Coordinates of N, CA and C and ligand atoms in Angstrom, one line a residue:
M1 N 99.6 80.4 135.5 CA 100.2 80.7 134.2 C 100.4 82.4 134.0
N2 N 101.3 82.6 133.5 CA 101.7 84.2 133.1 C 100.5 84.5 132.0
S3 N 100.1 85.9 132.1 CA 99.2 86.1 131.5 C 99.6 86.5 129.5
W4 N 100.8 86.6 129.3 CA 101.3 86.6 128.2 C 101.5 85.1 127.6
A5 N 101.9 84.0 128.7 CA 102.1 82.7 128.2 C 101.4 82.0 126.9
K6 N 99.9 82.5 126.9 CA 99.0 81.9 125.8 C 99.4 82.4 124.4
D7 N 100.1 83.9 124.3 CA 100.3 84.4 123.0 C 101.6 83.8 122.4
I8 N 102.6 83.4 123.2 CA 103.8 83.0 122.8 C 104.1 81.4 122.3
A9 N 104.4 81.4 121.0 CA 104.4 80.4 120.6 C 105.9 79.3 121.2
R10 N 107.1 80.1 121.4 CA 108.3 79.5 122.0 C 109.1 80.8 122.2
I11 N 110.0 80.3 123.1 CA 111.1 81.0 123.5 C 112.1 81.1 122.8
L12 N 112.8 82.4 122.0 CA 113.7 82.0 121.0 C 114.9 82.3 121.5
I13 N 115.2 83.3 122.5 CA 116.2 83.7 123.2 C 116.2 83.8 124.6
P14 N 116.6 83.1 125.6 CA 116.2 83.0 126.9 C 117.1 84.4 127.5
H15 N 116.7 84.8 128.7 CA 117.0 85.9 129.4 C 118.7 85.9 129.5
E16 N 119.0 84.7 130.1 CA 120.6 84.6 130.4 C 121.4 84.7 129.1
E17 N 120.8 84.0 127.9 CA 121.6 84.3 126.5 C 121.7 85.7 126.2
L18 N 120.5 86.5 126.3 CA 120.7 87.8 126.0 C 121.7 88.4 126.7
Q19 N 121.7 88.1 128.1 CA 122.8 89.0 129.0 C 124.0 88.8 128.7
R20 N 124.4 87.3 128.3 CA 125.9 86.9 128.0 C 126.3 87.4 126.6
R21 N 125.3 87.7 125.6 CA 125.5 88.3 124.5 C 125.8 89.8 124.5
V22 N 124.9 90.3 125.4 CA 125.1 91.8 125.4 C 126.6 92.2 126.1
A23 N 126.8 91.4 127.2 CA 128.0 91.5 127.8 C 129.3 91.3 126.6
E24 N 129.1 90.5 125.6 CA 129.9 90.1 124.7 C 130.2 91.4 123.8
L25 N 129.0 92.0 123.4 CA 128.8 93.1 122.4 C 129.5 94.3 123.2
A26 N 129.2 94.5 124.6 CA 130.0 95.8 125.2 C 131.6 95.6 125.1
A27 N 131.9 94.5 125.5 CA 133.5 94.2 125.6 C 133.9 94.4 124.4
Q28 N 133.5 94.2 123.1 CA 133.8 94.4 121.8 C 134.0 95.8 121.5
I29 N 132.6 96.4 121.9 CA 132.5 98.0 121.6 C 133.4 98.8 122.6
S30 N 133.5 98.5 123.9 CA 134.3 99.2 124.8 C 136.0 99.3 124.1
A31 N 136.4 97.9 123.5 CA 137.5 97.9 123.0 C 137.8 98.7 121.7
D32 N 136.7 98.9 120.9 CA 136.8 99.6 119.6 C 136.7 101.1 119.7
Y33 N 136.0 101.4 121.0 CA 135.8 102.8 121.2 C 136.8 103.6 122.4
A34 N 137.8 102.8 122.8 CA 138.7 103.4 123.6 C 139.1 104.7 123.2
E35 N 139.0 105.7 124.1 CA 139.5 107.0 124.0 C 138.5 107.9 123.0
R36 N 137.6 107.4 122.4 CA 136.5 107.9 121.5 C 135.3 108.5 122.0
N37 N 135.2 108.3 123.3 CA 134.0 108.9 123.8 C 132.4 108.9 122.9
P38 N 132.0 107.6 122.5 CA 131.1 107.6 121.7 C 129.9 108.1 122.0
L39 N 128.9 108.4 121.0 CA 127.8 108.8 121.6 C 126.8 107.7 121.0
L40 N 125.8 106.9 121.9 CA 124.8 106.0 121.8 C 123.7 106.4 121.2
V41 N 123.2 106.3 120.2 CA 122.2 106.9 119.6 C 120.8 105.9 119.7
C42 N 120.1 105.7 120.8 CA 119.0 104.5 121.0 C 117.7 104.8 119.9
V43 N 117.2 103.8 119.3 CA 116.2 104.1 118.4 C 114.9 103.7 119.2
L44 N 114.0 104.8 119.6 CA 113.0 104.5 120.4 C 111.7 103.7 119.4
K45 N 110.6 103.0 119.9 CA 110.9 102.7 121.5 C 111.7 101.2 121.6
G46 N 111.8 100.7 120.7 CA 112.4 99.3 120.6 C 113.7 99.2 121.4
G47 N 114.6 99.9 121.1 CA 115.9 99.8 121.8 C 115.8 99.9 123.1
F48 N 115.2 100.5 124.0 CA 115.2 101.2 125.3 C 115.8 99.8 126.2
I49 N 115.5 98.9 126.0 CA 115.8 97.8 127.0 C 117.4 97.3 126.6
F50 N 117.5 97.2 125.3 CA 119.0 96.6 124.9 C 119.9 98.0 125.2
L51 N 119.6 99.3 125.1 CA 120.1 100.1 125.5 C 120.6 100.5 127.0
A52 N 119.8 100.1 127.6 CA 119.9 100.3 129.3 C 120.8 99.2 129.7
D53 N 120.8 98.0 129.2 CA 121.7 97.0 129.4 C 123.2 97.1 128.8
L54 N 123.1 97.7 127.6 CA 124.4 97.7 126.9 C 125.1 98.9 127.5
T55 N 124.6 99.8 128.0 CA 125.4 101.3 128.5 C 125.7 100.7 129.7
R56 N 125.1 100.1 130.8 CA 125.8 99.7 131.9 C 126.9 98.7 131.9
A57 N 127.0 97.7 130.6 CA 127.9 97.1 130.5 C 129.3 97.6 129.8
L58 N 128.9 98.9 129.2 CA 130.4 99.4 128.8 C 131.1 100.0 129.8
T59 N 132.5 99.5 129.2 CA 133.7 100.1 130.3 C 134.0 101.3 129.8
V60 N 133.8 102.0 128.9 CA 134.3 103.2 128.3 C 133.3 104.5 128.6
P61 N 133.9 105.6 128.6 CA 133.1 106.7 128.8 C 132.2 107.0 127.5
H62 N 131.0 107.3 127.9 CA 130.2 107.5 126.4 C 128.9 108.4 126.8
C63 N 128.2 108.8 125.6 CA 126.9 109.5 125.9 C 125.9 108.6 125.4
V64 N 124.5 109.0 125.8 CA 123.4 108.4 125.2 C 122.4 109.5 124.7
D65 N 121.8 109.3 123.6 CA 120.8 110.3 123.0 C 119.6 109.4 122.5
F66 N 118.3 109.8 122.3 CA 117.5 109.3 121.8 C 116.9 109.6 120.3
M67 N 116.4 108.7 119.7 CA 115.4 109.3 118.4 C 114.3 108.4 118.9
A68 N 113.3 109.2 118.2 CA 112.0 108.4 118.2 C 111.5 108.5 116.8
I69 N 111.0 107.5 116.1 CA 110.8 107.4 114.9 C 109.5 106.6 114.7
S70 N 108.9 106.9 113.6 CA 107.6 106.2 113.1 C 107.7 105.9 112.1
S71 N 107.4 104.7 111.7 CA 107.5 104.0 110.7 C 106.2 103.4 109.7
Y72 N 106.0 104.0 108.7 CA 104.6 103.6 108.0 C 104.3 102.3 107.7
G73 N 103.5 101.6 107.9 CA 103.3 100.2 107.6 C 102.1 99.8 108.2
N74 N 102.1 98.3 108.4 CA 101.1 97.7 109.4 C 102.0 97.1 110.4
A75 N 101.3 96.7 111.5 CA 101.7 96.4 112.7 C 103.1 95.2 112.6
T76 N 103.4 94.5 111.7 CA 104.2 93.4 111.4 C 105.2 93.8 110.1
R77 N 105.0 94.8 109.4 CA 105.7 95.1 108.3 C 106.1 96.9 108.3
S78 N 107.6 96.9 107.9 CA 107.3 98.4 107.8 C 107.7 98.6 106.2
T79 N 107.7 99.8 105.9 CA 107.6 100.2 104.7 C 109.1 101.1 104.2
G80 N 109.4 101.5 105.2 CA 110.7 102.3 105.0 C 110.3 104.0 105.3
V81 N 109.0 104.3 105.0 CA 108.7 105.7 105.0 C 108.6 106.2 106.6
V82 N 109.6 106.8 106.9 CA 110.0 107.2 108.5 C 109.9 108.4 108.5
R83 N 109.1 108.7 109.6 CA 109.0 110.1 110.3 C 109.5 110.4 111.6
I84 N 110.2 111.4 111.9 CA 111.0 111.5 113.0 C 110.2 112.3 114.1
L85 N 109.6 111.5 115.0 CA 108.8 111.9 116.1 C 109.7 113.0 117.2
K86 N 110.7 112.4 117.4 CA 111.8 113.0 118.3 C 113.2 113.0 117.8
D87 N 113.8 114.3 117.7 CA 115.1 114.1 117.1 C 116.2 114.4 118.3
L88 N 117.5 114.1 117.7 CA 118.5 114.1 118.8 C 118.3 115.5 119.7
D89 N 119.0 115.5 120.9 CA 119.1 116.7 121.5 C 120.6 117.4 121.5
C90 N 121.6 116.4 120.8 CA 122.9 117.0 120.8 C 123.3 117.2 119.3
D91 N 124.3 117.9 119.0 CA 124.6 118.1 117.7 C 125.7 116.9 117.5
I92 N 125.8 116.1 116.4 CA 127.0 115.0 116.4 C 128.3 115.3 115.3
V93 N 128.2 116.7 115.0 CA 129.2 116.9 114.1 C 130.4 116.8 115.0
G94 N 131.4 115.7 114.1 CA 132.7 115.3 114.6 C 132.6 114.0 115.9
R95 N 131.2 113.8 116.4 CA 131.1 112.8 117.3 C 131.2 111.2 116.7
H96 N 131.7 110.5 117.3 CA 131.6 109.0 116.9 C 130.2 108.3 117.4
V97 N 129.7 108.2 116.6 CA 128.1 107.8 116.7 C 128.1 106.4 116.5
L98 N 127.3 105.6 117.6 CA 126.9 104.2 117.3 C 125.0 104.2 117.6
I99 N 124.5 103.8 116.6 CA 123.2 103.5 116.6 C 122.7 102.4 117.1
V100 N 121.8 102.3 118.2 CA 121.4 101.2 118.9 C 120.1 100.9 118.5
E101 N 120.0 99.9 117.7 CA 118.5 99.2 117.2 C 118.2 98.1 118.0
D102 N 116.9 97.7 118.1 CA 116.5 96.3 118.3 C 116.4 95.3 117.4
I103 N 116.1 95.8 116.1 CA 116.1 94.8 114.9 C 116.1 95.2 113.9
I104 N 117.1 94.5 112.8 CA 116.9 95.0 111.6 C 116.3 94.0 110.5
D105 N 115.4 94.4 109.9 CA 114.4 93.4 109.2 C 114.6 93.7 107.7
T106 N 114.0 94.4 106.9 CA 114.0 94.7 105.9 C 115.3 95.7 105.6
G107 N 115.5 96.3 106.7 CA 116.6 97.3 106.4 C 116.2 98.6 106.1
R108 N 115.1 99.1 105.9 CA 114.4 100.3 105.2 C 114.9 101.3 106.3
T109 N 114.5 100.9 107.5 CA 114.3 102.1 108.6 C 115.9 102.2 109.1
I110 N 116.8 101.3 109.1 CA 118.2 101.8 109.4 C 118.9 102.5 108.4
A111 N 118.3 102.1 106.8 CA 119.0 103.0 105.7 C 118.7 104.4 106.1
Y112 N 117.5 104.8 106.3 CA 116.7 105.9 106.4 C 117.3 106.7 107.5
L113 N 117.9 106.0 108.4 CA 118.4 106.6 109.8 C 120.1 107.1 109.4
L114 N 120.7 105.9 108.5 CA 121.9 106.2 108.3 C 122.1 107.5 107.5
E115 N 121.5 107.6 106.4 CA 121.4 108.5 105.6 C 121.2 110.0 106.2
N116 N 120.1 109.8 107.1 CA 119.8 111.2 107.8 C 120.8 111.5 108.9
L117 N 121.6 110.8 109.4 CA 122.8 110.9 110.4 C 124.0 111.4 109.7
R118 N 124.1 110.6 108.5 CA 125.5 110.9 107.8 C 125.5 112.1 107.4
V119 N 124.6 112.9 106.9 CA 124.7 114.4 106.4 C 125.0 115.3 107.5
R120 N 124.9 114.9 108.8 CA 125.3 115.8 110.0 C 126.6 115.6 110.3
Q121 N 127.5 115.0 109.6 CA 128.7 114.9 109.6 C 129.2 114.2 111.0
P122 N 129.1 113.1 111.0 CA 129.8 112.4 112.5 C 131.3 112.3 112.1
A123 N 132.0 112.0 113.1 CA 133.4 111.5 112.6 C 133.4 110.1 112.1
S124 N 132.3 109.3 112.6 CA 131.9 108.0 112.2 C 130.9 107.7 112.7
L125 N 130.1 106.5 112.1 CA 128.7 106.2 112.2 C 128.7 104.6 112.2
R126 N 128.2 103.7 113.2 CA 128.3 102.8 113.1 C 126.8 102.0 113.7
V127 N 126.5 100.9 113.7 CA 125.3 100.2 113.7 C 125.4 99.1 114.8
C128 N 124.8 98.9 115.7 CA 124.9 97.8 116.6 C 123.2 97.5 116.8
T129 N 122.7 96.1 116.3 CA 121.5 95.9 116.6 C 121.7 94.6 117.3
L130 N 120.6 94.5 117.9 CA 120.2 93.3 119.2 C 120.0 92.0 118.0
L131 N 119.0 92.2 117.2 CA 118.6 91.2 116.6 C 118.9 91.5 114.7
S132 N 118.9 90.7 113.9 CA 118.8 90.7 112.6 C 118.1 89.5 111.7
K133 N 117.3 90.0 110.6 CA 116.5 88.8 110.2 C 117.2 89.1 108.7
P134 N 118.3 88.3 108.6 CA 119.0 88.5 107.1 C 117.8 88.0 105.8
A135 N 117.3 87.0 106.2 CA 116.5 86.4 105.0 C 115.4 87.8 104.5
R136 N 115.1 88.3 105.5 CA 114.2 89.5 105.0 C 114.9 90.9 104.6
R137 N 116.0 90.7 104.3 CA 116.4 92.1 103.7 C 116.2 92.4 102.3
E138 N 115.9 93.4 102.4 CA 115.6 94.3 100.9 C 116.7 95.2 100.6
I139 N 117.4 95.9 101.4 CA 118.3 96.7 101.2 C 119.6 96.4 101.8
E140 N 120.7 96.3 101.0 CA 122.2 95.5 101.2 C 122.9 96.5 102.2
L141 N 123.1 96.1 103.5 CA 123.9 97.0 104.5 C 124.9 96.0 105.0
H142 N 125.8 97.2 105.5 CA 126.8 96.6 106.5 C 126.2 96.9 108.1
I143 N 126.3 96.1 108.7 CA 126.0 96.2 110.1 C 127.3 95.9 111.1
D144 N 127.5 96.6 111.8 CA 128.9 96.3 112.6 C 128.9 95.7 113.6
Y145 N 127.8 95.9 114.4 CA 127.7 94.6 115.6 C 126.2 94.1 115.6
V146 N 126.1 92.7 115.6 CA 124.8 91.9 115.8 C 124.7 91.0 116.6
G147 N 123.9 91.3 117.5 CA 123.6 90.4 118.8 C 123.4 88.9 118.4
F148 N 122.4 88.9 117.2 CA 121.6 87.6 116.9 C 121.4 87.5 115.7
E149 N 121.5 86.7 114.7 CA 120.7 86.5 113.5 C 119.8 85.7 113.9
I150 N 118.3 85.8 113.4 CA 117.3 85.1 113.8 C 116.4 84.8 112.2
P151 N 115.7 83.6 112.6 CA 114.9 83.3 111.3 C 113.6 84.4 111.0
N152 N 113.0 84.2 110.0 CA 112.2 85.2 109.5 C 110.6 84.7 110.4
E153 N 110.7 85.2 111.8 CA 109.6 85.2 112.5 C 109.2 86.4 113.3
F154 N 108.0 86.8 113.6 CA 107.7 87.9 114.2 C 108.1 87.6 115.7
V155 N 109.0 88.4 116.3 CA 109.3 88.1 117.7 C 109.0 89.5 118.6
I156 N 108.8 89.2 120.0 CA 108.4 90.1 120.9 C 109.4 90.0 122.0
G157 N 109.3 91.2 123.1 CA 110.0 90.9 124.2 C 111.5 91.8 124.0
Y158 N 112.0 92.0 125.5 CA 113.3 92.9 125.6 C 113.0 94.0 124.7
G159 N 111.9 94.6 124.8 CA 111.7 96.0 124.1 C 111.0 96.1 122.8
L160 N 110.9 94.6 122.1 CA 110.2 94.6 121.0 C 108.6 94.5 121.2
D161 N 107.7 95.0 120.3 CA 106.4 95.0 120.7 C 105.6 94.2 119.6
Y162 N 104.3 94.0 119.8 CA 103.6 93.8 118.8 C 102.5 94.7 119.4
A163 N 101.7 95.8 118.8 CA 100.7 96.8 118.9 C 101.3 97.4 120.3
E164 N 102.4 97.7 120.7 CA 102.8 98.1 121.8 C 102.9 97.3 123.0
N165 N 102.5 95.9 123.0 CA 102.2 95.1 124.0 C 103.9 94.1 124.1
Y166 N 103.9 93.7 125.1 CA 105.3 92.6 125.3 C 106.4 93.1 125.4
R167 N 106.7 94.5 125.5 CA 108.0 95.1 125.5 C 108.8 94.6 126.9
N168 N 108.0 94.4 127.8 CA 108.9 94.0 129.1 C 109.0 92.5 129.4
L169 N 108.8 91.8 128.4 CA 109.1 90.5 128.6 C 110.7 90.3 128.7
P170 N 111.4 89.5 129.7 CA 112.7 89.5 129.4 C 113.4 88.6 128.7
F171 N 112.4 88.0 127.9 CA 113.3 87.1 126.9 C 112.7 87.6 125.4
I172 N 113.3 86.9 124.3 CA 112.8 87.0 123.2 C 112.0 86.0 122.4
G173 N 110.8 86.3 122.2 CA 109.9 84.9 122.2 C 109.3 85.3 120.8
V174 N 108.6 84.3 120.2 CA 107.8 84.1 119.0 C 106.5 84.2 119.5
L175 N 106.0 85.2 118.6 CA 104.5 85.6 118.8 C 103.6 84.4 118.3
K176 N 102.5 83.7 118.5 CA 101.8 82.8 117.7 C 101.1 83.6 116.7
P177 N 101.2 83.2 115.4 CA 100.7 84.1 114.1 C 99.3 84.5 114.3
E178 N 98.4 83.6 115.0 CA 97.1 83.9 115.2 C 96.7 85.1 116.0
V179 N 97.8 85.6 117.0 CA 97.8 87.0 117.7 C 97.8 88.2 116.9
Y180 N 98.7 88.0 115.8 CA 98.7 89.5 115.0 C 98.0 89.2 113.8
Q181 N 97.7 88.1 113.5 CA 96.5 87.7 112.2 C 95.2 88.4 112.7
R182 N 94.7 88.0 114.2 CA 93.5 88.7 114.7 C 93.8 90.1 114.8
G183 N 95.0 90.6 115.3 CA 95.0 92.2 115.1 C 94.9 92.8 113.9
L184 N 95.6 92.1 112.9 CA 95.2 92.7 111.8 C 94.2 92.8 110.8
Q185 N 93.0 91.7 111.4 CA 91.9 91.7 110.8 C 91.1 93.0 111.6
Q186 N 91.5 93.4 112.8 CA 90.6 94.4 113.6 C 91.0 95.6 113.2
A187 N 92.1 95.9 112.7 CA 92.8 97.2 112.2 C 93.5 96.8 110.8
S188 N 92.5 96.5 109.8 CA 93.1 96.4 108.6 C 93.3 97.7 108.1
G189 N 94.6 97.6 107.0 CA 94.9 98.9 106.4 C 96.2 99.2 107.4
A190 N 97.0 100.4 106.6 CA 98.1 100.7 107.2 C 98.0 101.9 108.4
K191 N 98.8 101.7 109.2 CA 99.1 102.9 110.2 C 100.3 103.0 110.6
A192 N 100.8 104.1 111.3 CA 102.2 104.3 111.8 C 102.3 103.7 113.0
S193 N 103.6 103.2 113.0 CA 103.9 102.4 114.4 C 105.1 102.9 114.7
Q194 N 105.6 102.9 116.1 CA 106.5 103.2 116.6 C 107.4 102.0 117.0
G195 N 108.9 102.1 116.1 CA 109.4 101.0 116.5 C 110.0 100.6 117.9
Ligands
IMP201 P1 112.6 97.2 109.1 O1 112.9 98.9 108.3 O2 112.2 96.4 107.9 O3 114.2 96.8 109.0 O4 112.3 97.1 110.5 C1 112.6 97.7 111.3 C2 111.5 98.0 112.5 O5 110.5 97.2 112.3 C3 112.3 97.5 113.7 O6 112.8 98.7 114.3 C4 111.0 97.0 114.6 O7 110.4 98.2 115.1 C5 109.8 96.5 113.5 N1 110.0 95.2 113.6 C6 110.6 94.4 112.5 N2 110.7 92.9 112.8 C7 110.0 92.8 114.0 C8 109.6 92.0 114.7 O8 109.9 90.5 114.4 N3 109.0 92.2 116.0 C9 108.9 93.6 116.6 N4 109.2 94.6 115.5 C10 109.6 94.2 114.4
MG202 MG1 113.1 99.5 116.1

């Protein structure tokens, strides 16, 4: 048995389905951004695997840059209080910017990022997220590209973590609630976590 298998309740999105959907998103983004040389802004850490697959599937010239943020909350809930740990290397004035996120849950983190990037005057600003949990939304948002809408369950794998673990799993899986309940008892109280 794999070492993670005991912690996973079930596989929600298998690897092949992720690959197929990423290819579809890449085709759509390539068509929409022809001649625009977009800048893909990956939100670390959760977006790194999605970005790596998406960038290789795009057929249009583009650049990538990274932002690392820390959102204050506990391990499974964000509060939307966001701190920038690493800002972009490049200037985005007049650029076509596409934010690449792992998951939009309450919407607080992406709302903060949109506001933060919009004032830097990009030519356009859009959002591409692999996953979205619409049932959890607290802020109304327009999301331009969504890989999968998923139910209100805590998921890991393909970049997404619980307490920095499981990011390497090739699928999106549902974590057994007892795994994070155990963790929350051990580390009760709020702490900053990197998406
Ligand atoms: P939001 O601000 O509530 O939309 O939360 C967004 C961030 O919370 C994501 O970028 C993730 O880092 C984290 N997050 C939300 N739901 C999950 C989940 O099911 N698994 C892992 N991380 C999650
Ligand atoms: Mg994230």
